[in-house]
Each structure stands twice: as structure tokens, then as C-alpha cells.
CSV table of C-alpha atoms and ligand atoms in Angstrom, one decimal:
chain,number,residue,atom,x,y,z
A,251,UNK,CA,113.6,85.8,85.7
A,252,UNK,CA,110.5,88.6,84.9
A,253,UNK,CA,109.5,89.7,81.7
A,254,UNK,CA,108.2,93.5,80.7
A,255,UNK,CA,106.7,94.5,77.3
A,256,UNK,CA,107.5,98.4,77.3
A,257,UNK,CA,104.8,100.4,75.3
A,258,UNK,CA,105.7,103.7,74.1
A,259,UNK,CA,102.8,105.5,72.2
A,260,UNK,CA,103.7,109.3,72.5
A,261,UNK,CA,105.3,110.8,68.8
A,262,UNK,CA,106.8,112.9,70.9
A,263,UNK,CA,110.1,111.3,71.9
A,264,UNK,CA,112.6,113.6,74.3
A,265,UNK,CA,109.9,116.2,74.8
A,266,UNK,CA,107.3,113.4,75.5
A,267,UNK,CA,106.4,113.8,79.3
A,268,UNK,CA,104.6,110.0,79.3
A,269,UNK,CA,107.8,108.5,77.8
A,270,UNK,CA,109.8,110.5,80.3
A,271,UNK,CA,108.2,108.6,83.0
A,272,UNK,CA,108.1,105.1,82.1
A,273,UNK,CA,111.6,105.3,81.1
A,274,UNK,CA,112.4,106.6,84.6
A,275,UNK,CA,110.7,103.5,86.4
A,276,UNK,CA,112.0,101.3,83.8
A,277,UNK,CA,115.9,102.6,84.7
A,278,UNK,CA,115.0,102.0,88.6
A,279,UNK,CA,113.5,99.3,87.9
A,280,UNK,CA,115.8,97.4,86.0
A,281,UNK,CA,118.6,98.6,88.5
A,282,UNK,CA,116.7,97.0,91.8
A,283,UNK,CA,115.7,93.7,89.4
A,284,UNK,CA,118.6,93.6,86.8
A,285,UNK,CA,117.4,90.1,85.8
A,286,UNK,CA,114.1,91.7,84.1
A,287,UNK,CA,113.8,91.3,80.5
A,288,UNK,CA,112.5,93.8,78.8
A,289,UNK,CA,110.8,94.3,75.3
A,290,UNK,CA,110.2,97.8,73.7
A,291,UNK,CA,107.2,98.3,71.3
A,292,UNK,CA,107.4,101.5,70.3
A,293,UNK,CA,103.9,102.4,68.2
A,294,UNK,CA,104.9,106.2,68.7
A,295,UNK,CA,108.1,105.7,66.4
A,296,UNK,CA,107.2,102.8,64.8
A,297,UNK,CA,103.0,102.6,64.7
A,298,UNK,CA,101.2,99.5,63.4
A,299,UNK,CA,98.6,99.9,60.3
A,300,UNK,CA,95.3,100.1,60.9
A,301,UNK,CA,93.4,96.9,60.6
A,302,UNK,CA,91.0,96.8,57.2
A,303,UNK,CA,88.3,94.5,55.8
A,304,UNK,CA,90.7,91.1,54.9
A,305,UNK,CA,91.9,92.0,58.3
A,306,UNK,CA,88.1,91.6,59.8
A,307,UNK,CA,87.8,88.6,58.0
A,308,UNK,CA,90.4,86.6,59.2
A,309,UNK,CA,89.6,87.4,62.9
A,310,UNK,CA,86.2,85.4,62.0
A,311,UNK,CA,88.1,82.4,60.4
A,312,UNK,CA,89.1,79.5,62.2
A,313,UNK,CA,92.8,79.3,61.5
A,314,UNK,CA,92.8,76.0,59.3
A,315,UNK,CA,90.3,77.9,56.4
A,316,UNK,CA,92.3,80.1,55.7
A,317,UNK,CA,93.5,81.5,52.8
A,318,UNK,CA,97.3,82.9,51.7
A,319,UNK,CA,95.5,86.5,51.3
A,320,UNK,CA,93.9,85.9,55.4
A,321,UNK,CA,96.8,84.3,56.7
A,322,UNK,CA,99.0,87.2,55.2
A,323,UNK,CA,96.1,89.7,57.0
A,324,UNK,CA,96.8,88.3,59.9
A,325,UNK,CA,100.0,87.8,60.6
A,326,UNK,CA,100.9,90.6,62.3
A,327,UNK,CA,98.5,91.0,64.6
A,328,UNK,CA,99.3,87.2,65.6
A,329,UNK,CA,102.8,88.8,65.8
A,330,UNK,CA,102.0,91.3,68.5
A,331,UNK,CA,99.9,89.0,70.0
A,332,UNK,CA,102.5,86.4,70.1
A,333,UNK,CA,104.6,89.5,71.8
A,334,UNK,CA,102.1,90.7,74.2
A,335,UNK,CA,101.7,86.6,75.5
A,336,UNK,CA,105.1,86.4,76.5
A,337,UNK,CA,105.0,89.5,78.8
A,338,UNK,CA,104.2,88.9,82.4
A,339,UNK,CA,104.0,92.5,82.9
A,340,UNK,CA,103.6,95.5,81.0
A,341,UNK,CA,104.4,99.0,81.5
A,342,UNK,CA,102.6,101.0,79.0
A,343,UNK,CA,103.1,104.8,78.3
A,344,UNK,CA,100.2,107.2,76.6
A,345,UNK,CA,99.2,110.5,76.4
A,346,UNK,CA,96.3,111.7,76.9
A,347,UNK,CA,94.4,112.4,73.0
A,348,UNK,CA,91.2,114.0,72.7
A,349,UNK,CA,90.0,112.7,76.2
A,350,UNK,CA,91.4,109.1,75.1
A,351,UNK,CA,94.0,107.6,73.5
A,352,UNK,CA,95.8,108.3,70.4
A,353,UNK,CA,95.2,106.3,67.6
A,354,UNK,CA,98.6,104.1,67.2
A,355,UNK,CA,97.2,103.1,70.8
A,356,UNK,CA,93.9,102.4,69.4
A,357,UNK,CA,95.3,100.6,66.6
A,358,UNK,CA,97.6,98.6,68.8
A,359,UNK,CA,94.4,97.6,70.8
A,360,UNK,CA,92.6,96.3,67.8
A,361,UNK,CA,95.5,94.0,66.5
A,362,UNK,CA,96.1,92.5,69.9
A,363,UNK,CA,92.1,91.9,71.4
A,364,UNK,CA,91.3,89.0,69.6
A,365,UNK,CA,89.3,85.6,69.8
A,366,UNK,CA,90.5,82.4,70.8
A,367,UNK,CA,93.9,84.2,71.3
A,368,UNK,CA,93.3,87.2,74.0
A,369,UNK,CA,89.5,86.1,75.1
A,370,UNK,CA,87.4,83.8,74.9
A,371,UNK,CA,83.7,83.0,74.3
A,372,UNK,CA,80.9,80.6,75.3
A,373,UNK,CA,78.2,80.2,76.9
A,374,UNK,CA,78.9,81.9,80.0
A,375,UNK,CA,80.0,84.7,77.5
A,376,UNK,CA,83.4,86.7,77.6
A,377,UNK,CA,86.5,85.2,79.4
A,378,UNK,CA,89.7,87.0,79.5
A,379,UNK,CA,93.1,84.6,78.6
A,380,UNK,CA,95.5,87.1,79.6
A,381,UNK,CA,95.7,85.9,82.9
A,382,UNK,CA,98.5,86.6,86.0
A,383,UNK,CA,100.0,90.3,84.4
A,384,UNK,CA,100.1,93.2,85.5
A,385,UNK,CA,100.1,96.0,83.9
A,386,UNK,CA,101.5,99.6,84.9
A,387,UNK,CA,100.1,103.0,82.6
A,388,UNK,CA,101.6,106.1,82.6
A,389,UNK,CA,99.6,108.8,81.1
A,390,UNK,CA,100.2,112.7,80.2
A,391,UNK,CA,97.3,115.1,80.5
A,392,UNK,CA,97.5,118.8,79.1
A,393,UNK,CA,94.3,119.7,81.4
A,394,UNK,CA,93.1,118.2,84.7
A,395,UNK,CA,91.4,115.0,84.9
A,396,UNK,CA,92.1,113.8,88.8
A,397,UNK,CA,89.4,112.9,90.7
A,398,UNK,CA,87.2,116.0,92.1
A,399,UNK,CA,87.9,118.3,89.2
A,400,UNK,CA,86.0,119.5,87.2
A,401,UNK,CA,87.3,117.7,84.2
A,402,UNK,CA,87.3,114.2,86.3
A,403,UNK,CA,83.5,113.0,84.6
A,404,UNK,CA,85.4,113.5,81.0
A,405,UNK,CA,88.5,111.3,81.5
A,406,UNK,CA,87.8,108.5,78.4
A,407,UNK,CA,91.2,107.5,78.9
A,408,UNK,CA,91.7,105.7,82.0
A,409,UNK,CA,88.0,103.6,81.7
A,410,UNK,CA,88.5,103.3,78.4
A,411,UNK,CA,92.5,101.2,79.4
A,412,UNK,CA,90.7,99.5,82.8
A,413,UNK,CA,87.8,98.4,80.3
A,414,UNK,CA,89.7,96.9,77.2
A,415,UNK,CA,92.2,95.4,79.4
A,416,UNK,CA,90.1,93.5,82.4
A,417,UNK,CA,88.2,92.0,78.7
A,418,UNK,CA,91.1,90.3,78.2
A,419,UNK,CA,92.1,89.2,81.5
A,420,UNK,CA,94.3,91.5,83.1
A,421,UNK,CA,92.6,92.8,86.6
A,422,UNK,CA,96.1,94.4,88.3
A,423,UNK,CA,96.7,97.6,86.6
A,424,UNK,CA,98.0,100.6,88.5
A,425,UNK,CA,97.4,104.7,87.0
A,426,UNK,CA,100.6,107.2,87.3
A,427,UNK,CA,98.1,109.8,85.6
A,428,UNK,CA,100.1,113.2,84.9
A,429,UNK,CA,97.7,115.7,85.1
A,430,UNK,CA,97.5,119.5,84.1
A,431,UNK,CA,101.0,119.4,82.0
A,432,UNK,CA,100.2,122.6,80.5
A,433,UNK,CA,99.9,124.5,83.0
A,434,UNK,CA,101.9,125.8,86.3
A,435,UNK,CA,100.9,122.9,88.0
A,436,UNK,CA,103.2,120.5,85.7
A,437,UNK,CA,106.5,120.8,88.3
A,438,UNK,CA,104.2,119.3,91.0
A,439,UNK,CA,101.8,117.0,89.0
A,440,UNK,CA,106.0,115.3,87.5
A,441,UNK,CA,106.9,115.4,91.7
A,442,UNK,CA,103.5,113.2,92.4
A,443,UNK,CA,103.7,111.2,89.7
A,444,UNK,CA,108.4,110.4,90.6
A,445,UNK,CA,107.4,109.7,94.0
A,446,UNK,CA,104.6,107.1,92.6
A,447,UNK,CA,107.2,105.8,90.6
A,448,UNK,CA,110.0,105.4,93.8
A,449,UNK,CA,106.7,103.2,95.6
A,450,UNK,CA,106.0,100.8,92.7
A,451,UNK,CA,109.6,100.3,92.0
A,452,UNK,CA,109.8,99.0,95.3
A,453,UNK,CA,106.4,97.2,95.7
A,454,UNK,CA,104.7,96.2,92.4
B,751,FMN,C1,96.5,115.3,69.1
B,751,FMN,C2,96.3,116.0,70.7
B,751,FMN,C3,95.0,116.6,71.7
B,751,FMN,C4,95.5,116.2,73.1
B,751,FMN,N1,94.1,115.8,73.4
B,751,FMN,C5,93.5,116.4,75.3
B,751,FMN,C6,92.8,116.2,75.9
B,751,FMN,O1,91.7,115.9,75.3
B,751,FMN,N2,93.3,116.6,77.0
B,751,FMN,C7,94.2,117.3,77.8
B,751,FMN,O2,94.0,117.0,79.3
B,751,FMN,N3,95.4,117.2,77.2
B,751,FMN,C8,95.6,117.1,75.7
B,751,FMN,N4,96.3,117.0,74.7
B,751,FMN,C9,97.7,117.3,75.6
B,751,FMN,C10,98.4,116.2,75.6
B,751,FMN,O3,98.0,115.5,76.3
B,751,FMN,C11,99.6,116.5,76.2
B,751,FMN,O4,100.5,117.5,75.3
B,751,FMN,C12,100.5,115.4,77.1
B,751,FMN,O5,101.7,115.7,77.5
B,751,FMN,C13,100.9,114.5,76.0
B,751,FMN,O6,102.0,113.3,76.2
B,751,FMN,P1,103.5,113.7,75.7
B,751,FMN,O7,104.2,114.6,76.3
B,751,FMN,O8,104.0,112.3,76.1
B,751,FMN,O9,103.5,113.4,74.2
B,751,FMN,C14,96.7,116.7,73.6
B,751,FMN,C15,97.8,117.0,72.5
B,751,FMN,C16,97.3,116.9,71.7
B,751,FMN,C17,98.6,116.8,70.6
């Protein structure tokens, strides 16, 4: 049985393009793979809080030395990591906000990128601990950041997400980027995304 953690991040609901594409993929995938277990984390509707000073102290404290205050500060992070590690695959949907990701997604990433849990630090440097997983990322952008476009070099979203998830060990990452959604090319862009969804339903 494959376990997929679906993470949605847009604060919009029915009007969100990134959610819509992830939902369409999950529906097609579930039809073909009914044994799939889906866990849904909705950061857009239920944001996780920002980390604070106590959390940072707990991050750098070995668990056996936690005070009750430190244990409490890091508890949500541990729960989010447990949920993350229990999945075999990830389907992440996100808008592009200000050339990158929404703050709710960055906050979530701050919680799950943790030494000893999702990466290790050794004499050879950093080592990702989240191995043998696959990730599929749906992005929605108002403008066009596709390769060769005028804004391509301003896409800090895909490079950031690749970097941070590579860092914790996830190297099999595919992007379906719906570009130019705030232009007359929206329908074409969504049609291209749907073609990619159709293909991935069979070969992901
Ligand atoms: C706060 C904010 C920042 C945005 N920044 C960008 C941006 O940098 N580049 C871009 O192409 N579109 C930008 N947009 C447009 C969104 O990416 C676009 O509307 C997208 O469809 C939103 O995703 P959603 O439909 O899943 O909610 C921004 C929208 C908002 C609300």
C-alpha cells in the first residue's frame, strides 16, 4: 500500500488553481490505485505557527535533556515530522507568492527540517535522512516563469523547493508548474498541466 501525504498551501479554496490541479491528480490516481492511503495536511486552511526562540533552543537540545517547556515547544514539529516520515510519497500544491512560496509553507518547512530527524550532520557534512521517497509539486503562478521566458531567472520557488527537499534526502521531485494564470494564456497553461497529470497518473 502506498501512503501519500497531500499538502495544500493556498489560502484560497475553490478558486485555487494549485489546489485544483493537485485534487485532479489525486482523484485520477486514486481511481487507478484504490489501495492508496491518503493523508491530507491543509496548511492554507490550518496554518502551522512560526517557530520561536524556545523552539530553536529545543531544536539544538538533545531530547533526553528537554525540559517540559522545550518538549512542549517542539511537540508540534515532532508530530509533523512523524506524519511526514510515515508517507512514501508527497503531493504538494502551492501558489507562487513574491517569486517564492507562501509563508505558511515556509513555516511548515522550518518545522520539518530538523537535525537527527530529517537530516544528519556528520564528519562528511550534511546527509538527508528522508530517502526512497517521491514528490510531485504543483505550482500556480500569475506570470510566466517557464524556461526561456523573460521572468525565468526570477523563479525562486522551484529552485528553493528542490534545494530544501533535496537537503533532507528527497531527490525524486517532479514539478507541474502552471504559469501565466493571470493572462490570456491561462486555459493553455491549465491544459498543459492536465496533460502532465494524465501522464503522471500512469507512470509516477
Ligand atoms: C501575495 C501574492 C503574491 C503573488 N506573487 C506572485 C509572483 O511573485 N509571481 C506570480 O507570477 N504571481 C504571483 N501571485 C499570483 C499567484 O501566484 C496566482 O494568483 C496563483 O494562481 C495563486 O495560486 P492559487 O490559485 O493556488 O491560490 C501572487 C499572488 C498573491 C496573492
